[in-house]
mmCIF file of C-alpha atoms in Angstrom:
data_model
loop_
_atom_site.group_PDB
_atom_site.id
_atom_site.type_symbol
_atom_site.label_atom_id
_atom_site.label_comp_id
_atom_site.label_asym_id
_atom_site.label_seq_id
_atom_site.Cartn_x
_atom_site.Cartn_y
_atom_site.Cartn_z
ATOM 1 C CA MET A 220 180.481 171.482 322.397
ATOM 2 C CA PHE A 221 177.942 173.544 323.834
ATOM 3 C CA ILE A 222 174.987 170.963 322.873
ATOM 4 C CA LEU A 223 177.211 168.199 324.346
ATOM 5 C CA THR A 224 178.069 170.053 327.576
ATOM 6 C CA VAL A 225 174.438 170.774 327.902
ATOM 7 C CA GLY A 226 173.398 167.200 327.194
ATOM 8 C CA PHE A 227 175.582 166.182 329.826
ATOM 9 C CA ILE A 228 174.761 168.658 332.541
ATOM 10 C CA PHE A 229 170.971 167.265 331.492
ATOM 11 C CA LEU A 230 172.417 163.391 332.206
ATOM 12 C CA LEU A 231 173.272 164.428 335.744
ATOM 13 C CA TYR A 232 169.874 166.292 335.929
ATOM 14 C CA THR A 233 167.646 163.591 334.779
ATOM 15 C CA HIS A 234 168.663 161.033 337.474
ATOM 16 C CA HIS A 235 166.790 163.370 339.959
ATOM 17 C CA LYS A 236 163.794 164.562 338.314
ATOM 18 C CA LYS A 237 161.166 163.077 336.430
ATOM 19 C CA MET A 238 160.942 164.130 332.848
ATOM 20 C CA ASN A 239 158.674 165.450 330.474
ATOM 21 C CA LEU A 240 159.438 163.676 327.384
ATOM 22 C CA PHE A 241 158.579 164.600 323.727
ATOM 23 C CA ILE A 242 158.931 161.343 321.801
ATOM 24 C CA ILE A 243 159.305 161.292 317.860
ATOM 25 C CA ASP A 244 159.031 157.665 316.480
ATOM 26 C CA TRP A 245 158.196 157.320 312.544
ATOM 27 C CA SER A 246 155.056 155.473 312.178
ATOM 28 C CA LYS A 247 151.385 154.280 311.235
ATOM 29 C CA GLU A 248 150.675 152.952 314.231
ATOM 30 C CA ALA A 249 149.124 154.466 317.474
ATOM 31 C CA SER A 250 151.874 153.614 319.430
ATOM 32 C CA THR A 251 155.229 151.914 319.034
ATOM 33 C CA PRO A 252 157.856 149.923 321.558
ATOM 34 C CA LEU A 253 159.159 152.925 322.444
ATOM 35 C CA ILE A 254 156.578 154.961 323.531
ATOM 36 C CA ASP A 255 155.192 151.956 325.199
ATOM 37 C CA TYR A 256 158.137 151.723 327.273
ATOM 38 C CA CYS A 257 158.131 155.251 328.051
ATOM 39 C CA LYS A 258 154.657 155.225 329.290
ATOM 40 C CA THR A 259 155.656 152.514 331.920
ATOM 41 C CA THR A 260 158.142 154.576 333.971
ATOM 42 C CA SER A 261 157.656 157.577 336.209
ATOM 43 C CA HIS A 262 158.518 160.175 333.241
ATOM 44 C CA ARG A 263 155.707 161.926 331.546
ATOM 45 C CA ILE A 264 154.949 161.846 327.756
ATOM 46 C CA VAL A 265 154.087 165.162 326.904
ATOM 47 C CA GLY A 266 153.739 164.743 323.021
ATOM 48 C CA THR A 267 154.550 162.488 320.313
ATOM 49 C CA GLN A 268 155.009 162.623 316.606
ATOM 50 C CA MET A 269 154.241 159.820 314.438
ATOM 51 C CA VAL A 270 153.655 161.063 310.711
ATOM 52 C CA ASP A 271 154.395 164.330 310.099
ATOM 53 C CA GLY A 272 157.239 166.251 311.109
ATOM 54 C CA THR A 273 156.155 169.694 310.313
ATOM 55 C CA ILE A 274 153.788 169.512 313.580
ATOM 56 C CA THR A 275 156.566 168.489 315.495
ATOM 57 C CA TYR A 276 158.132 172.094 315.572
ATOM 58 C CA LYS A 277 154.621 173.580 316.968
ATOM 59 C CA ASN A 278 154.383 171.013 319.102
ATOM 60 C CA THR A 279 157.311 170.843 321.108
ATOM 61 C CA THR A 280 157.181 174.583 321.362
ATOM 62 C CA ARG A 281 153.748 174.347 322.933
ATOM 63 C CA ASN A 282 154.252 171.000 325.318
ATOM 64 C CA LYS A 283 157.894 172.363 326.736
ATOM 65 C CA PRO A 284 159.240 168.777 326.930
ATOM 66 C CA ASP A 285 162.440 168.544 329.113
ATOM 67 C CA ALA A 286 163.726 166.121 326.342
ATOM 68 C CA ILE A 287 162.896 165.111 323.025
ATOM 69 C CA VAL A 288 163.440 161.604 322.132
ATOM 70 C CA ILE A 289 163.943 160.604 318.339
ATOM 71 C CA ASN A 290 163.763 156.834 317.127
ATOM 72 C CA TYR A 291 166.622 157.169 315.058
ATOM 73 C CA ALA A 292 166.300 153.691 313.792
ATOM 74 C CA VAL A 293 163.637 154.234 311.679
ATOM 75 C CA LYS A 294 163.625 157.217 309.513
ATOM 76 C CA PRO A 295 167.272 158.432 310.173
ATOM 77 C CA SER A 296 166.976 161.392 307.570
ATOM 78 C CA HIS A 297 163.565 162.537 309.105
ATOM 79 C CA GLY A 298 164.966 162.331 312.603
ATOM 80 C CA ARG A 299 167.933 164.291 311.943
ATOM 81 C CA SER A 300 166.065 166.857 309.832
ATOM 82 C CA ALA A 301 163.307 167.649 312.522
ATOM 83 C CA ALA A 302 166.384 167.761 315.078
ATOM 84 C CA GLN A 303 168.235 170.396 312.913
ATOM 85 C CA GLU A 304 165.279 172.472 312.839
ATOM 86 C CA MET A 305 164.667 171.996 316.318
ATOM 87 C CA ARG A 306 168.122 173.374 316.859
ATOM 88 C CA LYS A 307 167.406 176.598 315.107
ATOM 89 C CA ARG A 308 164.464 177.497 317.150
ATOM 90 C CA LYS A 309 165.222 179.773 320.577
ATOM 91 C CA LYS A 310 162.682 177.808 322.365
ATOM 92 C CA THR A 311 163.934 174.037 321.744
ATOM 93 C CA ALA A 312 167.487 174.769 320.841
ATOM 94 C CA THR A 313 168.747 174.294 324.274
ATOM 95 C CA THR A 314 166.253 171.248 324.783
ATOM 96 C CA PRO A 315 168.254 167.971 325.031
ATOM 97 C CA ILE A 316 167.942 165.541 321.846
ATOM 98 C CA TYR A 317 168.289 161.507 322.450
ATOM 99 C CA PHE A 318 168.796 159.823 319.084
ATOM 100 C CA ILE A 319 167.900 156.177 320.030
ATOM 101 C CA ASN A 320 169.072 152.980 318.033
ATOM 102 C CA GLY A 321 170.759 154.561 315.447
ATOM 103 C CA ASP A 322 173.448 152.638 313.338
ATOM 104 C CA GLU A 323 176.697 153.780 313.804
ATOM 105 C CA ASP A 324 176.904 155.804 310.479
ATOM 106 C CA ASP A 325 173.983 157.922 311.217
ATOM 107 C CA ASN A 326 174.828 158.484 314.772
ATOM 108 C CA GLU A 327 177.817 160.312 313.764
ATOM 109 C CA LYS A 328 175.652 162.631 311.532
ATOM 110 C CA VAL A 329 174.179 164.031 314.875
ATOM 111 C CA GLU A 330 176.748 163.530 317.631
ATOM 112 C CA HIS A 331 176.629 167.526 317.028
ATOM 113 C CA ILE A 332 173.185 167.925 317.382
ATOM 114 C CA GLY A 333 172.872 165.539 320.534
ATOM 115 C CA ILE A 334 173.262 162.196 322.234
ATOM 116 C CA CYS A 335 172.841 158.570 320.670
ATOM 117 C CA LEU A 336 172.172 155.975 322.659
ATOM 118 C CA SER A 337 171.295 152.550 322.436
ATOM 119 C CA GLU A 338 167.869 151.071 323.774
ATOM 120 C CA GLU A 339 169.101 149.973 326.513
ATOM 121 C CA GLU A 340 171.432 153.252 327.467
ATOM 122 C CA PHE A 341 168.036 155.251 327.222
ATOM 123 C CA LYS A 342 166.376 152.600 329.410
ATOM 124 C CA ASP A 343 169.005 153.095 331.776
ATOM 125 C CA LEU A 344 168.855 156.864 331.647
ATOM 126 C CA LEU A 345 165.018 156.661 332.614
ATOM 127 C CA GLU A 346 165.632 154.415 335.207
ATOM 128 C CA ASP A 347 164.021 155.819 338.738
ATOM 129 C CA ASP A 348 166.826 154.806 340.743
ATOM 130 C CA PRO A 349 169.803 156.776 340.448
ATOM 131 C CA GLN A 350 172.178 154.495 341.282
ATOM 132 C CA SER A 351 171.033 151.648 338.635
ATOM 133 C CA ALA A 352 172.061 153.677 335.796
ATOM 134 C CA SER A 353 175.907 154.596 335.444
ATOM 135 C CA LEU A 354 176.779 157.885 333.963
ATOM 136 C CA GLU A 355 179.745 156.488 332.861
ATOM 137 C CA ASN A 356 178.220 153.705 330.685
ATOM 138 C CA ILE A 357 175.563 155.887 329.470
ATOM 139 C CA ILE A 358 178.239 158.142 328.118
ATOM 140 C CA LEU A 359 180.941 156.009 327.120
#
């Protein structure tokens, strides 16, 4: 319940602040559509993790993101494992984690860890205009 409450408060807060994002998107490519999209927003990418999850814990602590974004459509078990480890660490325990584009079964496995959003809901969350994203639509 605490994590969901923190996440809900963070959803309200994000519409008034530019966020520092750490993006986990399992890929062998230099970039991904999720990373490319985030670069077009006013938010700042403070780190990415593409291949090795063990480096993620160190980098999220060092880069101090406002939110961790995990592409949950790619390697959901890796994303879930990374998120569970970040919850155990003192410095990242309360950092909001967003799981993007997971399927329904995978989302059920992480709903106690973070907030599951579709790609469209995530884009609404990152919109610069606070009136353009309905909090009700994001949560429901």
